[in-house]
Structure formats: C-alpha cells, structure tokens
Coordinates of C-alpha atoms and ligand atoms in Angstrom, one line a residue:
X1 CA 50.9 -23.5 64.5
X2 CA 49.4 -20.1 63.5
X3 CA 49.7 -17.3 66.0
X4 CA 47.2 -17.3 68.2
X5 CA 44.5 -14.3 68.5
X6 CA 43.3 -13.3 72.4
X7 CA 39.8 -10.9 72.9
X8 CA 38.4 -9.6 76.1
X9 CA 34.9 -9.4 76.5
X10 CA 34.1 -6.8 79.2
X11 CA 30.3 -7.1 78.7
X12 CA 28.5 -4.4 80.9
X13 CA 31.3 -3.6 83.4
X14 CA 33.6 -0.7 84.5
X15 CA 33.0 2.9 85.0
X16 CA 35.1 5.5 82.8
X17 CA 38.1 5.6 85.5
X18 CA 38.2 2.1 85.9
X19 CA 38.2 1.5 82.0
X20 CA 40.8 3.6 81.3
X21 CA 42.9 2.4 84.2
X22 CA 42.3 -1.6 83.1
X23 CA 43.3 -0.4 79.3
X24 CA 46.4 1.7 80.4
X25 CA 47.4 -1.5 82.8
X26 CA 46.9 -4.0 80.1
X27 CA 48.5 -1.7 77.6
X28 CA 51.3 -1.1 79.7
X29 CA 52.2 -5.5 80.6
X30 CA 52.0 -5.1 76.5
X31 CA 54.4 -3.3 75.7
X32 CA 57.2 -4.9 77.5
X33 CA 56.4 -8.4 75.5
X34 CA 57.2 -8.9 72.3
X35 CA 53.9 -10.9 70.6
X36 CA 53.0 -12.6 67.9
X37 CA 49.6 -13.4 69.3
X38 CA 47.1 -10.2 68.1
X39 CA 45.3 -9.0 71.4
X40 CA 41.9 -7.6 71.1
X41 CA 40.1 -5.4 73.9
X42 CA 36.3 -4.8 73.5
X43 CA 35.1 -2.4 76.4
X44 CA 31.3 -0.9 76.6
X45 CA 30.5 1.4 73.4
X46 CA 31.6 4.2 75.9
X47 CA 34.6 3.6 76.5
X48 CA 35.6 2.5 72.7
X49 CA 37.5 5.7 71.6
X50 CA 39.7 5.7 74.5
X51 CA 40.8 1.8 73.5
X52 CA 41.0 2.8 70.0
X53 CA 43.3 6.0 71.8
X54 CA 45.2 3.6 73.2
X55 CA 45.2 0.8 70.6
X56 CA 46.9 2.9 68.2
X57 CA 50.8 3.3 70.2
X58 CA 50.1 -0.3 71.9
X59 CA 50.1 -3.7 70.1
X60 CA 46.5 -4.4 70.3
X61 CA 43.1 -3.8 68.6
X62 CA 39.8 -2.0 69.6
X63 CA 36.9 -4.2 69.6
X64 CA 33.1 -3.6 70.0
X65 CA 30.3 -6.2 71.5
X66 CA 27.4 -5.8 69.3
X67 CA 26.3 -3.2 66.3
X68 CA 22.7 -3.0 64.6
X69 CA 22.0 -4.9 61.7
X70 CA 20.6 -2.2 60.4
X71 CA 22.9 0.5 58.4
X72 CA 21.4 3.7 59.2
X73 CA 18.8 6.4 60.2
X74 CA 15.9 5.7 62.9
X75 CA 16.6 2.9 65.1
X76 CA 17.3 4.7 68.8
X77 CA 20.0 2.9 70.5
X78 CA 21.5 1.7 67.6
X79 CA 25.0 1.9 67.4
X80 CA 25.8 1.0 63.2
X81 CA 28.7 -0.8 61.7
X82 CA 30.0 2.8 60.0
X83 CA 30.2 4.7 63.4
X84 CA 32.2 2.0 64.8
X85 CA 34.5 2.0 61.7
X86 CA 34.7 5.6 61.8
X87 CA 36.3 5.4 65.5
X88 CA 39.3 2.9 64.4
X89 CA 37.5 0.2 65.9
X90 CA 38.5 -3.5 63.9
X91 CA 36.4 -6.2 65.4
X92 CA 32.8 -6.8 66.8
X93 CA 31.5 -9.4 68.7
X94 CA 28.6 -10.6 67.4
X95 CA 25.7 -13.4 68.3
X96 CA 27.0 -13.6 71.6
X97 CA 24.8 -16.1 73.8
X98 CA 23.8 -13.3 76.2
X99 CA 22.2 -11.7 73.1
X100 CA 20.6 -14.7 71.8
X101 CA 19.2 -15.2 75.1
X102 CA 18.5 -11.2 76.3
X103 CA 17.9 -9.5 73.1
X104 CA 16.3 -12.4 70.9
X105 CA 18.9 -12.7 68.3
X106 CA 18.6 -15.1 66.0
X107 CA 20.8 -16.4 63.0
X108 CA 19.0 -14.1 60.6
X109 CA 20.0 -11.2 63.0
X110 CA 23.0 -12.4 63.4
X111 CA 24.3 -12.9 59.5
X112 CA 22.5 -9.0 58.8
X113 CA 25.2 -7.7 61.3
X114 CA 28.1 -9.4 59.9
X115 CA 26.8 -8.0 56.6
X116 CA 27.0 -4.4 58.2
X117 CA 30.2 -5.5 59.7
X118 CA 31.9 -6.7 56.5
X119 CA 30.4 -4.0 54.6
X120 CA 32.3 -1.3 56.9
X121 CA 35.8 -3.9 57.1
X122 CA 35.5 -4.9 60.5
X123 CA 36.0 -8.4 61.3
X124 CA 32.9 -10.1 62.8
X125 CA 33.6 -12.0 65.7
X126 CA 30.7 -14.4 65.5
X127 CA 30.0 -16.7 68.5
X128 CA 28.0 -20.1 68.6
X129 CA 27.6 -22.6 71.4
X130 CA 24.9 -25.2 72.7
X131 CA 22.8 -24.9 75.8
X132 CA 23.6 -28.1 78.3
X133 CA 20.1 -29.5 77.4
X134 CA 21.6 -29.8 73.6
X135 CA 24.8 -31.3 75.3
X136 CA 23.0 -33.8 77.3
X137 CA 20.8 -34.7 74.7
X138 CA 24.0 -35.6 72.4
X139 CA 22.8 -32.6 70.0
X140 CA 25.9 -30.1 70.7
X141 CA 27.0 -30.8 67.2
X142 CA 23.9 -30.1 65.3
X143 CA 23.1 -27.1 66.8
X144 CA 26.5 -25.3 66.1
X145 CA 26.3 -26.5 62.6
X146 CA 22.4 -24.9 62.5
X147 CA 24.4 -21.5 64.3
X148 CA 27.4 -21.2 61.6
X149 CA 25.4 -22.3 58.4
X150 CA 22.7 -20.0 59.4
X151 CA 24.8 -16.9 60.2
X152 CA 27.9 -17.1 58.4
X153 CA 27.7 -19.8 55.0
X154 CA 25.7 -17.3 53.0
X155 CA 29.1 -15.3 52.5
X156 CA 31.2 -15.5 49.6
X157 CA 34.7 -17.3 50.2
X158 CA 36.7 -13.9 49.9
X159 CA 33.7 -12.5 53.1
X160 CA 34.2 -15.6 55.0
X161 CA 37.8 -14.8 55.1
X162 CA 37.6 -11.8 57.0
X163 CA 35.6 -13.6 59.9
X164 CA 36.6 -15.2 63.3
X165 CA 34.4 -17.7 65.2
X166 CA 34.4 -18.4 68.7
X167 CA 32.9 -21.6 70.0
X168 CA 31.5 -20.5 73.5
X169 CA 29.2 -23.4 75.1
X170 CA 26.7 -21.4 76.9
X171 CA 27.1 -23.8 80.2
X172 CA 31.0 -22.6 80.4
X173 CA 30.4 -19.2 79.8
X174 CA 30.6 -17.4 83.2
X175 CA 30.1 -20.2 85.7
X176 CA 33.2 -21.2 86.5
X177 CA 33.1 -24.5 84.3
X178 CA 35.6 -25.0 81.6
X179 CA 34.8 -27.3 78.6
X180 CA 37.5 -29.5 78.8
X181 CA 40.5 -29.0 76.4
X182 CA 39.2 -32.5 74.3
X183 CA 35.3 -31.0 74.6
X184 CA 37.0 -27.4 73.0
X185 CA 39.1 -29.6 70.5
X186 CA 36.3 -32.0 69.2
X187 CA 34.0 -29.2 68.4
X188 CA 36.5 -27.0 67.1
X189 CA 37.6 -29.6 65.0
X190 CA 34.1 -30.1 63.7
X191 CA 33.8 -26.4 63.4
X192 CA 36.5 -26.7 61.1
X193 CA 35.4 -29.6 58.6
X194 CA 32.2 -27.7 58.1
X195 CA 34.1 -24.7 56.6
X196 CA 36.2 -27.0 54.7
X197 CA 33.5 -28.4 52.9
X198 CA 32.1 -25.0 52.0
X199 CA 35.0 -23.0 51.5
X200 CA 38.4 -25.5 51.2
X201 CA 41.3 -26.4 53.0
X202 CA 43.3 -23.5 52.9
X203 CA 40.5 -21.4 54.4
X204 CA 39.5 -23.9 56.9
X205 CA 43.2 -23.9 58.2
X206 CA 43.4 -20.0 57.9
X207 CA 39.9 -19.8 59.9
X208 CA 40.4 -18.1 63.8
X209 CA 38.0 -20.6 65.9
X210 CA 38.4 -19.5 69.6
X211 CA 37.2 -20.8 72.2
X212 CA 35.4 -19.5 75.3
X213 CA 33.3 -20.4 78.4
X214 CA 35.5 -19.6 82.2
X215 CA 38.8 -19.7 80.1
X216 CA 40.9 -18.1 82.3
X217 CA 44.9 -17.8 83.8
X218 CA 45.2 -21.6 84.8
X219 CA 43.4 -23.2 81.9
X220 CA 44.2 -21.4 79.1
X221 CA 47.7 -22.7 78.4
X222 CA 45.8 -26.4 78.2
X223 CA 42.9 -25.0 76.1
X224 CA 45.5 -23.6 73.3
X225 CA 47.5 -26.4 73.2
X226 CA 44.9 -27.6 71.2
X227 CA 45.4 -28.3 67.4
X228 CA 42.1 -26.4 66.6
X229 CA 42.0 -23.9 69.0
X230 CA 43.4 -20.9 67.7
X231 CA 42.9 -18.6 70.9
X232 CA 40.1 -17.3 73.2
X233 CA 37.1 -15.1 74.1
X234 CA 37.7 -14.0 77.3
X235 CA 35.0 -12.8 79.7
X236 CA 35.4 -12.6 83.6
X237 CA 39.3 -13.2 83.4
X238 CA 40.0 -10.1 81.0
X239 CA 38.4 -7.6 83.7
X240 CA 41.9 -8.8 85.8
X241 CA 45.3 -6.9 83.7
X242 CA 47.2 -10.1 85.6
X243 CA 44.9 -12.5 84.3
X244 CA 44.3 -11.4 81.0
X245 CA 48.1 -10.7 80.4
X246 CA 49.2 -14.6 81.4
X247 CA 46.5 -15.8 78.9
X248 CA 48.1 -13.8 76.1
X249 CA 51.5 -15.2 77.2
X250 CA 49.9 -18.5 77.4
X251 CA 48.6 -18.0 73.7
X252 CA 52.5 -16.9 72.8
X253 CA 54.1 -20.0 74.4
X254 CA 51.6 -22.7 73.2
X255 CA 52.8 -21.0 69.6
X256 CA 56.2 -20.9 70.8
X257 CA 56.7 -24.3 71.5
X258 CA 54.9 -26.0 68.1
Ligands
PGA301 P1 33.6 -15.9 80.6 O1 32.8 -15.3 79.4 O2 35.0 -16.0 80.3 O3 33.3 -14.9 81.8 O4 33.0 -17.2 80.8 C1 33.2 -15.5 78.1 C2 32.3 -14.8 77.1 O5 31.1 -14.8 77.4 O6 32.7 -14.2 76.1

C-alpha cells in the first residue's frame, strides 16, 4: 500500500488567532510522529502565508481552497494560480461541491483552474461526487465519470500525474453521514478503471483518490483500510488538532499494517 495523503478543508472558518493557534497545535502533535503519510492544511486565503510559515520547519504542506481560472489582471476577488505559487503554497482544492452548488462551477470552470494550477506546479486537488437524487436514482456512477472526464481527461498523461482526486458524495459531506467504507471502495475503484483506460496502469495505481464526506476520528481507520482509498479530505474533523491528528495516524497505521 502507497502512503497515504491526509488534507483539511477549513472552508470559511477561524479568525487569525484561532488559525494560527489550530496550525501551531497541529504542527506541534506533528512533529513528535514520524510519517509517511503527506499532511496537507488548507486554511482561508488569509491565513495561507502563516501555514506556508509554518509548513516549511513542520512535515506538512500549505494548501489553498479555490483560485480563478483566469491567469491575470481584472477579475476583483480573484485570487490567481501564480500568487498562490508565489506564497509556497502546493495544493488547491478545486470543484469542491460547495462551489459547484454556491458559485456555479461547472466542469469547464473547473478543468480552466487546474490549467492555472498546473501551469504554476501546484497540484490540483479536484473533487467530484453525486447529489443523493443521482444515488437513489442508481446514477452515482455516471455522474462522476461526466465530473472527471469533463474536468480532468483533457490533460496530457505527464498533467494528469500531477493531480489528486477526492471522491466527496455531496450527501456525506458535512452531515454527519459517512459513505460506508464499501460505498467509498466501489466508487473509488471505478474512479480508478476510468483513469486506467485513459492513461494506464501504472498511473491508475500511482493516482491519489481520497475520499470525503463526515470522515472523521472513529471512521477513518475503516475508510483507509480500503484498497482504493488512498487518504481523505477532511472538513469538520480537521477544525479539531485531536481529531485531525488521529486521522493522520489512522492513515499511517492502515499503511503500516499492509
Ligand atoms: P466534512 O467536509 O468532512 O465536514 O464532511 C468534507 C469536505 O467538504 O471537504
């Protein structure tokens, strides 16, 4: 088994004291492990030079939540792919649900970003996931594969390389209900033929697929135990240093122990 890779979402949360007292907290638990699993933080845009501060003397990596798609000039608001490159930041989430949903992303949207991402050597952290009408309706499948062919199979192989995904089924994601570890598996695993047949085996196997939807400190260990999960996108839980610490030692021991 690969080593597992571990990412906190904040989303819109914390004030300045509080960020820097959840980094220092999380930095600190780090540093008395020894990991194989790579541990990303992505606070608020604010708060993204103190991680990066941080990041540098502590085993993890500064991530952001979104950039434009655009690479420049007058778009107010915008944060671009270069600025977040020019901070040290490494990974951006992008395609998130709650920007589908909020701020009318769509696939298009979604691939320009990853462009900008690439473009500036970041690695794209690009999410897909179903609604529970898609789910109910027996359609989870095809709409991920719409998600990931739209967004991401217009890359070359040596572009796709560089990218994570994270399966997040938008009914899991913040309410308290977990896929269950065969749900996250069968998708994942499906996630996983799809870049086969575009880009080969050895990339398919090499591809990061997390999952995440209400992973948190009791599930986790289940969730990586998975063959095809390869770690998490962690939301509500990585807000708690306790809670986001035992999921990264839940990603080292699953590893660990295959
Ligand atoms: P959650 O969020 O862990 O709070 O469900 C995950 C995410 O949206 O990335």
């Amino acid at each position: 088994m690969k080593p597992k890779l571990v990412i906190g979402n904040w989303k819109m949360n914390e004030t300045f004291d509080e960020a820097q007292d959840l980094i220092i907290n999380i930095a600190e638990s780090l540093e008395k492990l020894t990991l194989e699993t790579e541990v990303v933080m992505c606070p608020p845009f604010p708060y993204l030079e103190l991680a990066t501060d941080h990041a540098e003397e502590n085993d993890f990596h500064a991530g952001a939540q979104n950039c434009s798609e655009y690479e420049k000039g007058a778009y107010t608001g915008e944060v671009s792919a270069k600025m977040l490159a020019s901070l040290g930041v490494e990974f951006c989430i992008v395609g998130h649900s709650e920007r589908r949903k909020y701020f009318n992303e769509s696939n298009q949207t979604i691939a320009a970003k990853v462009d900008r991402l690439l473009e500036e050597g970041l690695v794209p952290v690009v999410c897909c996931g179903e609604q529970l009408e898609d789910r109910k309706a027996d359609n989870h499948f095809k709409v991920v594969e719409k998600q990931i062919t739209e967004s991401l199979f217009h890359l070359n192989q040596e572009q796709f390389e560089q990218v994570v995904i994270a399966y997040e089924p938008v009914w899991a994601i913040g309410t308290g209900e977990t896929a269950t570890p065969q749900q996250a598996e069968d998708m994942h695993a499906f996630i996983r033929s799809l870049v086969e047949k575009k880009y080969g085996t050895e990339t398919a196997y090499n591809t990061y697929i997390l999952y995440g939807g209400s992973c948190n400190a009791k599930n986790a260990l289940d969730l990586f135990a998975q063959a095809d999960v390869d770690g998490g996108l962690i939301g509500g839980a990585s807000l708690k240093a306790e809670d986001f610490v035992t999921i990264i030692e839940a990603a080292e021991t699953v590893v660990k122990e295959n």
